[in-house]
């Protein structure tokens, strides 16, 4: 190197850096040596190295600087020095010159591309393909096609990898090379085959038949590199996925190939095959076993990468087939103490999914030790897994809730604490027995909580749930402590919570008044205002009290207007004599963010949503529907389904439907998204044909005025149906709209539009739509307490089934009830199974179901169905659903 | 896609940083994330012993070689196993160029060569060459011997 600068005189020679004090300006100056008539190759190489060092450190060159360096670099093609030439190839790629500058090197590169020296050719191809545009590409296409089938593997690979990159920018040109690429797939050179296979698949990925042919021929032939083998396994899974629909015979095509790959000598191939098998649609336990066995072996590998890969795959399998993974539990438990925290966390979350009820306590003990030394991001994963475990085994809520409260007391960041609090809140909602202890844990937490957001959310939740407990007075101390000790935001929340207790619990009212009066002297406006307001509303200041119902509506009711609209109206309000009128705020929901689509199907987020109903999404929907005058008379919303997609993924318009069930009505909420930036849709409606749903009569349609690009909106169609009857039917849907062209540069739409329509999938109302999934914490107690008065028992033959597990799932889905105590999971190879279900049927009638299944050698499944409910007619209705 | 190849010295200063398909504004985040990952986990790790992590849907395989630490980040088909194949190629090429597990000084002395090796191994996020002997010849523009 040219001049080494010393970092520190005292240090050993090792410490000198050849690049110490390197400075862009100086290096650019040095680059002038490229223009010397007598080139010093060694010095030029050094300068290029410095340029590379700068670029690799994230330094950028301005357009002028890059151009100047690029032009100088091109002079170096005159040098015959091989080492320098190699550096020149690299630096040109790194400088990525603009298309108007490229011309200066193309002739040199074209010359190299036809050079007799193969390695010049390979490099020239790579550089040309990196800097080329479409017009130049057509000129060199001929050479590239030759290069693909060149006998030198370096040249062939260079051309093939170039092809993979060029496919993104110039697909129509690269697609013309498929014959050559096809030939290269048969190459004896391992890497050429790998690159050719990747390119050929990309060229033909939309041609199912061609991919299938490719897979068939290669799975029979020889694949030379493990990398190519992995690709082939991936493409094979794709073919299996697409063909399984048509396959009637029962044997899965290519399974033998995948299974054979489990015995390959490269670990990479074994894993790829094992993953492919575990991800097969409707994989049977017989198919799974060999894959699980090899993965189990890797759990005790000495290499962390292999352990990680194994536990990651098993973790995924555990989500769908927990029973299949139980055989690995012992190996998995030893991974809890793995040095690598990713491995340990994956092991724990897998164990939490596959463990049985009796092992929960032991597992929790192990996890407690582990939690203290992992990062928050891992802890959040564990907390989420524990929450699901608790919902699965509600009887174990005590130890799980204790665990959560213990970790809540320890150090941790906001996201982690929020995850714990959310979990406790969800458990309180779903497991009634856990309510009192859970609320106390939350109370203790806010005594020493550094996060204002969490404190206010918990106070809000406490205000709703606390007054309904057996002894509400014990929470008052915790709440009032907040008024004394916390910041203004928390104090204001505490005042609201106190008021809620006062409104609901009459015996506490006088004491609440005393506390609220003390808040009148708070030094924060908001706290004082709230205290005054609530004292006035509750009658604590001796004034005439409003009716009890009004008070509760005021304290607990929602605003009934979208917050965004309220915010906008308040911003527009100019301070005048005239007070702000809340009724002037529009109630129409303009558009809901995309997030709604993603979260709607999941568990409700704990604290954010209002807590009243069994599921909080229902509340959000209820609010939305009641804000629409046409639907406000429909009464109480019984159930809202999860969104059902009516379009395939990645179509022009994405539409899903949420079915809202009322006593006498059904409302279809169509959530529409326009994915074309150049279009604006107006007057969007869904025209529904209900000819296959005889009991339904359309009563109202709410069109969507405007549907701009990527801003989801809703349109509604309402039907009347006979009261209290679980009517079923099929509805065909067509999306109709006025489409207007949008200028992408200005975002403005044209004045005139064209009417158009778009066929959607059919939607259905089925029996399960009239059932709410509501779990019970102790099925046996619940069953006994319902009593045998309205018990109905009958037996049914379900005919030949693919497996027992499939039959169990089919019945669960048919009834739409909540499986209890993990009984939805069928043990592998078992001949009989019992399943417990719970739910609330239309009309708010509690229903419990006991299912006993048996399967014979010819896969005929028989089922005994025992139903208990609060009403005889409902028990009968459940049997009718199954009988039909 | 092989999203990043990053090589740092033992203090966490970047020596080589090559990103593919990672937006400019995310690079700094990745750099600090990887360096922290190494600081937390690479103490006491033997030369070429692989460590692994995942962050959302992205995989990271990293190791120590002499006084430098090497990180590879990938997603989709470049999962932990493909990355460990790639990192094996990178470490063997560096050892080959330096003659031994390098000190920082030796690494910087051979900087140009190492850049050429990386250029042969990874090309815009795709693994191109995996054989160290071939790479050794290719960076000197010598034809491969094995065909």
mmCIF file with all atom_site columns, N, CA and C in Angstrom, chain A residues 246-287:
data_model
loop_
_atom_site.group_PDB
_atom_site.id
_atom_site.type_symbol
_atom_site.label_atom_id
_atom_site.label_alt_id
_atom_site.label_comp_id
_atom_site.label_asym_id
_atom_site.label_entity_id
_atom_site.label_seq_id
_atom_site.pdbx_PDB_ins_code
_atom_site.Cartn_x
_atom_site.Cartn_y
_atom_site.Cartn_z
_atom_site.occupancy
_atom_site.B_iso_or_equiv
_atom_site.pdbx_formal_charge
_atom_site.auth_seq_id
_atom_site.auth_comp_id
_atom_site.auth_asym_id
_atom_site.auth_atom_id
_atom_site.pdbx_PDB_model_num
ATOM 1   N N  . UNK A 1 246 ? -56.417 -32.529 -7.917 1.00 0.00 ? 246 UNK A N  1
ATOM 2   C CA . UNK A 1 246 ? -56.985 -33.454 -8.898 1.00 0.00 ? 246 UNK A CA 1
ATOM 3   C C  . UNK A 1 246 ? -56.727 -34.916 -8.534 1.00 0.00 ? 246 UNK A C  1
ATOM 4   N N  . UNK A 1 247 ? -55.926 -35.109 -7.523 1.00 0.00 ? 247 UNK A N  1
ATOM 5   C CA . UNK A 1 247 ? -55.506 -36.477 -7.261 1.00 0.00 ? 247 UNK A CA 1
ATOM 6   C C  . UNK A 1 247 ? -56.531 -37.223 -6.426 1.00 0.00 ? 247 UNK A C  1
ATOM 7   N N  . UNK A 1 248 ? -57.125 -38.240 -6.985 1.00 0.00 ? 248 UNK A N  1
ATOM 8   C CA . UNK A 1 248 ? -58.184 -38.980 -6.304 1.00 0.00 ? 248 UNK A CA 1
ATOM 9   C C  . UNK A 1 248 ? -57.665 -40.264 -5.669 1.00 0.00 ? 248 UNK A C  1
ATOM 10  N N  . UNK A 1 249 ? -56.579 -40.788 -6.199 1.00 0.00 ? 249 UNK A N  1
ATOM 11  C CA . UNK A 1 249 ? -56.211 -42.156 -5.847 1.00 0.00 ? 249 UNK A CA 1
ATOM 12  C C  . UNK A 1 249 ? -55.711 -42.292 -4.404 1.00 0.00 ? 249 UNK A C  1
ATOM 13  N N  . UNK A 1 250 ? -55.278 -41.211 -3.777 1.00 0.00 ? 250 UNK A N  1
ATOM 14  C CA . UNK A 1 250 ? -54.838 -41.320 -2.387 1.00 0.00 ? 250 UNK A CA 1
ATOM 15  C C  . UNK A 1 250 ? -53.330 -41.236 -2.260 1.00 0.00 ? 250 UNK A C  1
ATOM 16  N N  . UNK A 1 251 ? -52.599 -41.809 -3.208 1.00 0.00 ? 251 UNK A N  1
ATOM 17  C CA . UNK A 1 251 ? -51.140 -41.730 -3.129 1.00 0.00 ? 251 UNK A CA 1
ATOM 18  C C  . UNK A 1 251 ? -50.694 -40.350 -3.580 1.00 0.00 ? 251 UNK A C  1
ATOM 19  N N  . UNK A 1 252 ? -49.774 -39.798 -2.841 1.00 0.00 ? 252 UNK A N  1
ATOM 20  C CA . UNK A 1 252 ? -49.348 -38.457 -3.197 1.00 0.00 ? 252 UNK A CA 1
ATOM 21  C C  . UNK A 1 252 ? -48.211 -38.544 -4.197 1.00 0.00 ? 252 UNK A C  1
ATOM 22  N N  . UNK A 1 253 ? -48.302 -37.800 -5.315 1.00 0.00 ? 253 UNK A N  1
ATOM 23  C CA . UNK A 1 253 ? -47.226 -37.875 -6.294 1.00 0.00 ? 253 UNK A CA 1
ATOM 24  C C  . UNK A 1 253 ? -45.942 -37.302 -5.688 1.00 0.00 ? 253 UNK A C  1
ATOM 25  N N  . UNK A 1 254 ? -44.830 -37.853 -6.050 1.00 0.00 ? 254 UNK A N  1
ATOM 26  C CA . UNK A 1 254 ? -43.497 -37.379 -5.663 1.00 0.00 ? 254 UNK A CA 1
ATOM 27  C C  . UNK A 1 254 ? -43.169 -37.554 -4.174 1.00 0.00 ? 254 UNK A C  1
ATOM 28  N N  . UNK A 1 255 ? -44.100 -38.127 -3.404 1.00 0.00 ? 255 UNK A N  1
ATOM 29  C CA . UNK A 1 255 ? -43.773 -38.273 -1.985 1.00 0.00 ? 255 UNK A CA 1
ATOM 30  C C  . UNK A 1 255 ? -42.532 -39.143 -1.813 1.00 0.00 ? 255 UNK A C  1
ATOM 31  N N  . UNK A 1 256 ? -42.444 -40.198 -2.630 1.00 0.00 ? 256 UNK A N  1
ATOM 32  C CA . UNK A 1 256 ? -41.296 -41.100 -2.512 1.00 0.00 ? 256 UNK A CA 1
ATOM 33  C C  . UNK A 1 256 ? -39.983 -40.365 -2.769 1.00 0.00 ? 256 UNK A C  1
ATOM 34  N N  . UNK A 1 257 ? -40.032 -39.443 -3.727 1.00 0.00 ? 257 UNK A N  1
ATOM 35  C CA . UNK A 1 257 ? -38.828 -38.657 -4.016 1.00 0.00 ? 257 UNK A CA 1
ATOM 36  C C  . UNK A 1 257 ? -38.431 -37.849 -2.780 1.00 0.00 ? 257 UNK A C  1
ATOM 37  N N  . UNK A 1 258 ? -39.418 -37.153 -2.194 1.00 0.00 ? 258 UNK A N  1
ATOM 38  C CA . UNK A 1 258 ? -39.112 -36.334 -1.016 1.00 0.00 ? 258 UNK A CA 1
ATOM 39  C C  . UNK A 1 258 ? -38.572 -37.205 0.109  1.00 0.00 ? 258 UNK A C  1
ATOM 40  N N  . UNK A 1 259 ? -39.218 -38.339 0.293  1.00 0.00 ? 259 UNK A N  1
ATOM 41  C CA . UNK A 1 259 ? -38.792 -39.222 1.372  1.00 0.00 ? 259 UNK A CA 1
ATOM 42  C C  . UNK A 1 259 ? -37.361 -39.712 1.123  1.00 0.00 ? 259 UNK A C  1
ATOM 43  N N  . UNK A 1 260 ? -37.050 -39.999 -0.146 1.00 0.00 ? 260 UNK A N  1
ATOM 44  C CA . UNK A 1 260 ? -35.705 -40.433 -0.505 1.00 0.00 ? 260 UNK A CA 1
ATOM 45  C C  . UNK A 1 260 ? -34.667 -39.369 -0.161 1.00 0.00 ? 260 UNK A C  1
ATOM 46  N N  . UNK A 1 261 ? -35.051 -38.090 -0.370 1.00 0.00 ? 261 UNK A N  1
ATOM 47  C CA . UNK A 1 261 ? -34.120 -36.994 -0.089 1.00 0.00 ? 261 UNK A CA 1
ATOM 48  C C  . UNK A 1 261 ? -33.788 -36.900 1.397  1.00 0.00 ? 261 UNK A C  1
ATOM 49  N N  . UNK A 1 262 ? -34.628 -37.482 2.241  1.00 0.00 ? 262 UNK A N  1
ATOM 50  C CA . UNK A 1 262 ? -34.331 -37.466 3.684  1.00 0.00 ? 262 UNK A CA 1
ATOM 51  C C  . UNK A 1 262 ? -33.059 -38.254 3.994  1.00 0.00 ? 262 UNK A C  1
ATOM 52  N N  . UNK A 1 263 ? -32.642 -39.090 3.034  1.00 0.00 ? 263 UNK A N  1
ATOM 53  C CA . UNK A 1 263 ? -31.433 -39.885 3.258  1.00 0.00 ? 263 UNK A CA 1
ATOM 54  C C  . UNK A 1 263 ? -30.237 -39.345 2.468  1.00 0.00 ? 263 UNK A C  1
ATOM 55  N N  . UNK A 1 264 ? -30.373 -38.139 1.932  1.00 0.00 ? 264 UNK A N  1
ATOM 56  C CA . UNK A 1 264 ? -29.291 -37.509 1.171  1.00 0.00 ? 264 UNK A CA 1
ATOM 57  C C  . UNK A 1 264 ? -28.105 -37.218 2.096  1.00 0.00 ? 264 UNK A C  1
ATOM 58  N N  . UNK A 1 265 ? -26.902 -37.127 1.496  1.00 0.00 ? 265 UNK A N  1
ATOM 59  C CA . UNK A 1 265 ? -25.756 -36.906 2.391  1.00 0.00 ? 265 UNK A CA 1
ATOM 60  C C  . UNK A 1 265 ? -25.606 -35.441 2.808  1.00 0.00 ? 265 UNK A C  1
ATOM 61  N N  . UNK A 1 266 ? -26.193 -34.521 2.053  1.00 0.00 ? 266 UNK A N  1
ATOM 62  C CA . UNK A 1 266 ? -26.080 -33.107 2.444  1.00 0.00 ? 266 UNK A CA 1
ATOM 63  C C  . UNK A 1 266 ? -27.223 -32.736 3.392  1.00 0.00 ? 266 UNK A C  1
ATOM 64  N N  . UNK A 1 267 ? -26.834 -32.116 4.504  1.00 0.00 ? 267 UNK A N  1
ATOM 65  C CA . UNK A 1 267 ? -27.851 -31.744 5.501  1.00 0.00 ? 267 UNK A CA 1
ATOM 66  C C  . UNK A 1 267 ? -28.879 -30.776 4.923  1.00 0.00 ? 267 UNK A C  1
ATOM 67  N N  . UNK A 1 268 ? -28.371 -29.887 4.070  1.00 0.00 ? 268 UNK A N  1
ATOM 68  C CA . UNK A 1 268 ? -29.252 -28.902 3.467  1.00 0.00 ? 268 UNK A CA 1
ATOM 69  C C  . UNK A 1 268 ? -30.422 -29.576 2.742  1.00 0.00 ? 268 UNK A C  1
ATOM 70  N N  . UNK A 1 269 ? -30.112 -30.649 2.028  1.00 0.00 ? 269 UNK A N  1
ATOM 71  C CA . UNK A 1 269 ? -31.136 -31.356 1.256  1.00 0.00 ? 269 UNK A CA 1
ATOM 72  C C  . UNK A 1 269 ? -32.105 -32.072 2.210  1.00 0.00 ? 269 UNK A C  1
ATOM 73  N N  . UNK A 1 270 ? -31.543 -32.674 3.252  1.00 0.00 ? 270 UNK A N  1
ATOM 74  C CA . UNK A 1 270 ? -32.401 -33.384 4.206  1.00 0.00 ? 270 UNK A CA 1
ATOM 75  C C  . UNK A 1 270 ? -33.432 -32.423 4.812  1.00 0.00 ? 270 UNK A C  1
ATOM 76  N N  . UNK A 1 271 ? -32.947 -31.251 5.219  1.00 0.00 ? 271 UNK A N  1
ATOM 77  C CA . UNK A 1 271 ? -33.860 -30.287 5.821  1.00 0.00 ? 271 UNK A CA 1
ATOM 78  C C  . UNK A 1 271 ? -34.917 -29.810 4.829  1.00 0.00 ? 271 UNK A C  1
ATOM 79  N N  . UNK A 1 272 ? -34.460 -29.541 3.621  1.00 0.00 ? 272 UNK A N  1
ATOM 80  C CA . UNK A 1 272 ? -35.406 -29.049 2.624  1.00 0.00 ? 272 UNK A CA 1
ATOM 81  C C  . UNK A 1 272 ? -36.512 -30.079 2.403  1.00 0.00 ? 272 UNK A C  1
ATOM 82  N N  . UNK A 1 273 ? -36.112 -31.344 2.334  1.00 0.00 ? 273 UNK A N  1
ATOM 83  C CA . UNK A 1 273 ? -37.094 -32.406 2.123  1.00 0.00 ? 273 UNK A CA 1
ATOM 84  C C  . UNK A 1 273 ? -38.013 -32.532 3.333  1.00 0.00 ? 273 UNK A C  1
ATOM 85  N N  . UNK A 1 274 ? -37.417 -32.467 4.530  1.00 0.00 ? 274 UNK A N  1
ATOM 86  C CA . UNK A 1 274 ? -38.238 -32.589 5.735  1.00 0.00 ? 274 UNK A CA 1
ATOM 87  C C  . UNK A 1 274 ? -39.248 -31.444 5.801  1.00 0.00 ? 274 UNK A C  1
ATOM 88  N N  . UNK A 1 275 ? -38.786 -30.248 5.468  1.00 0.00 ? 275 UNK A N  1
ATOM 89  C CA . UNK A 1 275 ? -39.708 -29.108 5.484  1.00 0.00 ? 275 UNK A CA 1
ATOM 90  C C  . UNK A 1 275 ? -40.802 -29.275 4.449  1.00 0.00 ? 275 UNK A C  1
ATOM 91  N N  . UNK A 1 276 ? -40.408 -29.722 3.266  1.00 0.00 ? 276 UNK A N  1
ATOM 92  C CA . UNK A 1 276 ? -41.402 -29.902 2.206  1.00 0.00 ? 276 UNK A CA 1
ATOM 93  C C  . UNK A 1 276 ? -42.464 -30.896 2.665  1.00 0.00 ? 276 UNK A C  1
ATOM 94  N N  . UNK A 1 277 ? -42.048 -31.976 3.311  1.00 0.00 ? 277 UNK A N  1
ATOM 95  C CA . UNK A 1 277 ? -43.025 -32.975 3.766  1.00 0.00 ? 277 UNK A CA 1
ATOM 96  C C  . UNK A 1 277 ? -43.936 -32.385 4.832  1.00 0.00 ? 277 UNK A C  1
ATOM 97  N N  . UNK A 1 278 ? -43.342 -31.668 5.805  1.00 0.00 ? 278 UNK A N  1
ATOM 98  C CA . UNK A 1 278 ? -44.193 -31.148 6.879  1.00 0.00 ? 278 UNK A CA 1
ATOM 99  C C  . UNK A 1 278 ? -45.171 -30.095 6.367  1.00 0.00 ? 278 UNK A C  1
ATOM 100 N N  . UNK A 1 279 ? -44.841 -29.479 5.236  1.00 0.00 ? 279 UNK A N  1
ATOM 101 C CA . UNK A 1 279 ? -45.736 -28.431 4.739  1.00 0.00 ? 279 UNK A CA 1
ATOM 102 C C  . UNK A 1 279 ? -46.737 -28.930 3.703  1.00 0.00 ? 279 UNK A C  1
ATOM 103 N N  . UNK A 1 280 ? -46.763 -30.249 3.441  1.00 0.00 ? 280 UNK A N  1
ATOM 104 C CA . UNK A 1 280 ? -47.724 -30.780 2.477  1.00 0.00 ? 280 UNK A CA 1
ATOM 105 C C  . UNK A 1 280 ? -49.145 -30.509 2.971  1.00 0.00 ? 280 UNK A C  1
ATOM 106 N N  . UNK A 1 281 ? -50.034 -30.209 2.046  1.00 0.00 ? 281 UNK A N  1
ATOM 107 C CA . UNK A 1 281 ? -51.429 -29.997 2.424  1.00 0.00 ? 281 UNK A CA 1
ATOM 108 C C  . UNK A 1 281 ? -52.017 -31.279 2.992  1.00 0.00 ? 281 UNK A C  1
ATOM 109 N N  . UNK A 1 282 ? -52.646 -31.186 4.142  1.00 0.00 ? 282 UNK A N  1
ATOM 110 C CA . UNK A 1 282 ? -53.310 -32.349 4.723  1.00 0.00 ? 282 UNK A CA 1
ATOM 111 C C  . UNK A 1 282 ? -52.366 -33.522 4.901  1.00 0.00 ? 282 UNK A C  1
ATOM 112 N N  . UNK A 1 283 ? -51.159 -33.243 5.370  1.00 0.00 ? 283 UNK A N  1
ATOM 113 C CA . UNK A 1 283 ? -50.177 -34.315 5.525  1.00 0.00 ? 283 UNK A CA 1
ATOM 114 C C  . UNK A 1 283 ? -50.664 -35.312 6.585  1.00 0.00 ? 283 UNK A C  1
ATOM 115 N N  . UNK A 1 284 ? -50.486 -36.587 6.304  1.00 0.00 ? 284 UNK A N  1
ATOM 116 C CA . UNK A 1 284 ? -50.940 -37.596 7.269  1.00 0.00 ? 284 UNK A CA 1
ATOM 117 C C  . UNK A 1 284 ? -49.805 -37.913 8.232  1.00 0.00 ? 284 UNK A C  1
ATOM 118 N N  . UNK A 1 285 ? -50.134 -38.571 9.337  1.00 0.00 ? 285 UNK A N  1
ATOM 119 C CA . UNK A 1 285 ? -49.074 -38.851 10.312 1.00 0.00 ? 285 UNK A CA 1
ATOM 120 C C  . UNK A 1 285 ? -48.091 -39.873 9.761  1.00 0.00 ? 285 UNK A C  1
ATOM 121 N N  . UNK A 1 286 ? -48.576 -40.753 8.866  1.00 0.00 ? 286 UNK A N  1
ATOM 122 C CA . UNK A 1 286 ? -47.674 -41.720 8.264  1.00 0.00 ? 286 UNK A CA 1
ATOM 123 C C  . UNK A 1 286 ? -46.625 -41.006 7.404  1.00 0.00 ? 286 UNK A C  1
ATOM 124 N N  . UNK A 1 287 ? -47.087 -39.980 6.693  1.00 0.00 ? 287 UNK A N  1
ATOM 125 C CA . UNK A 1 287 ? -46.155 -39.218 5.853  1.00 0.00 ? 287 UNK A CA 1
ATOM 126 C C  . UNK A 1 287 ? -45.198 -38.386 6.706  1.00 0.00 ? 287 UNK A C  1
#
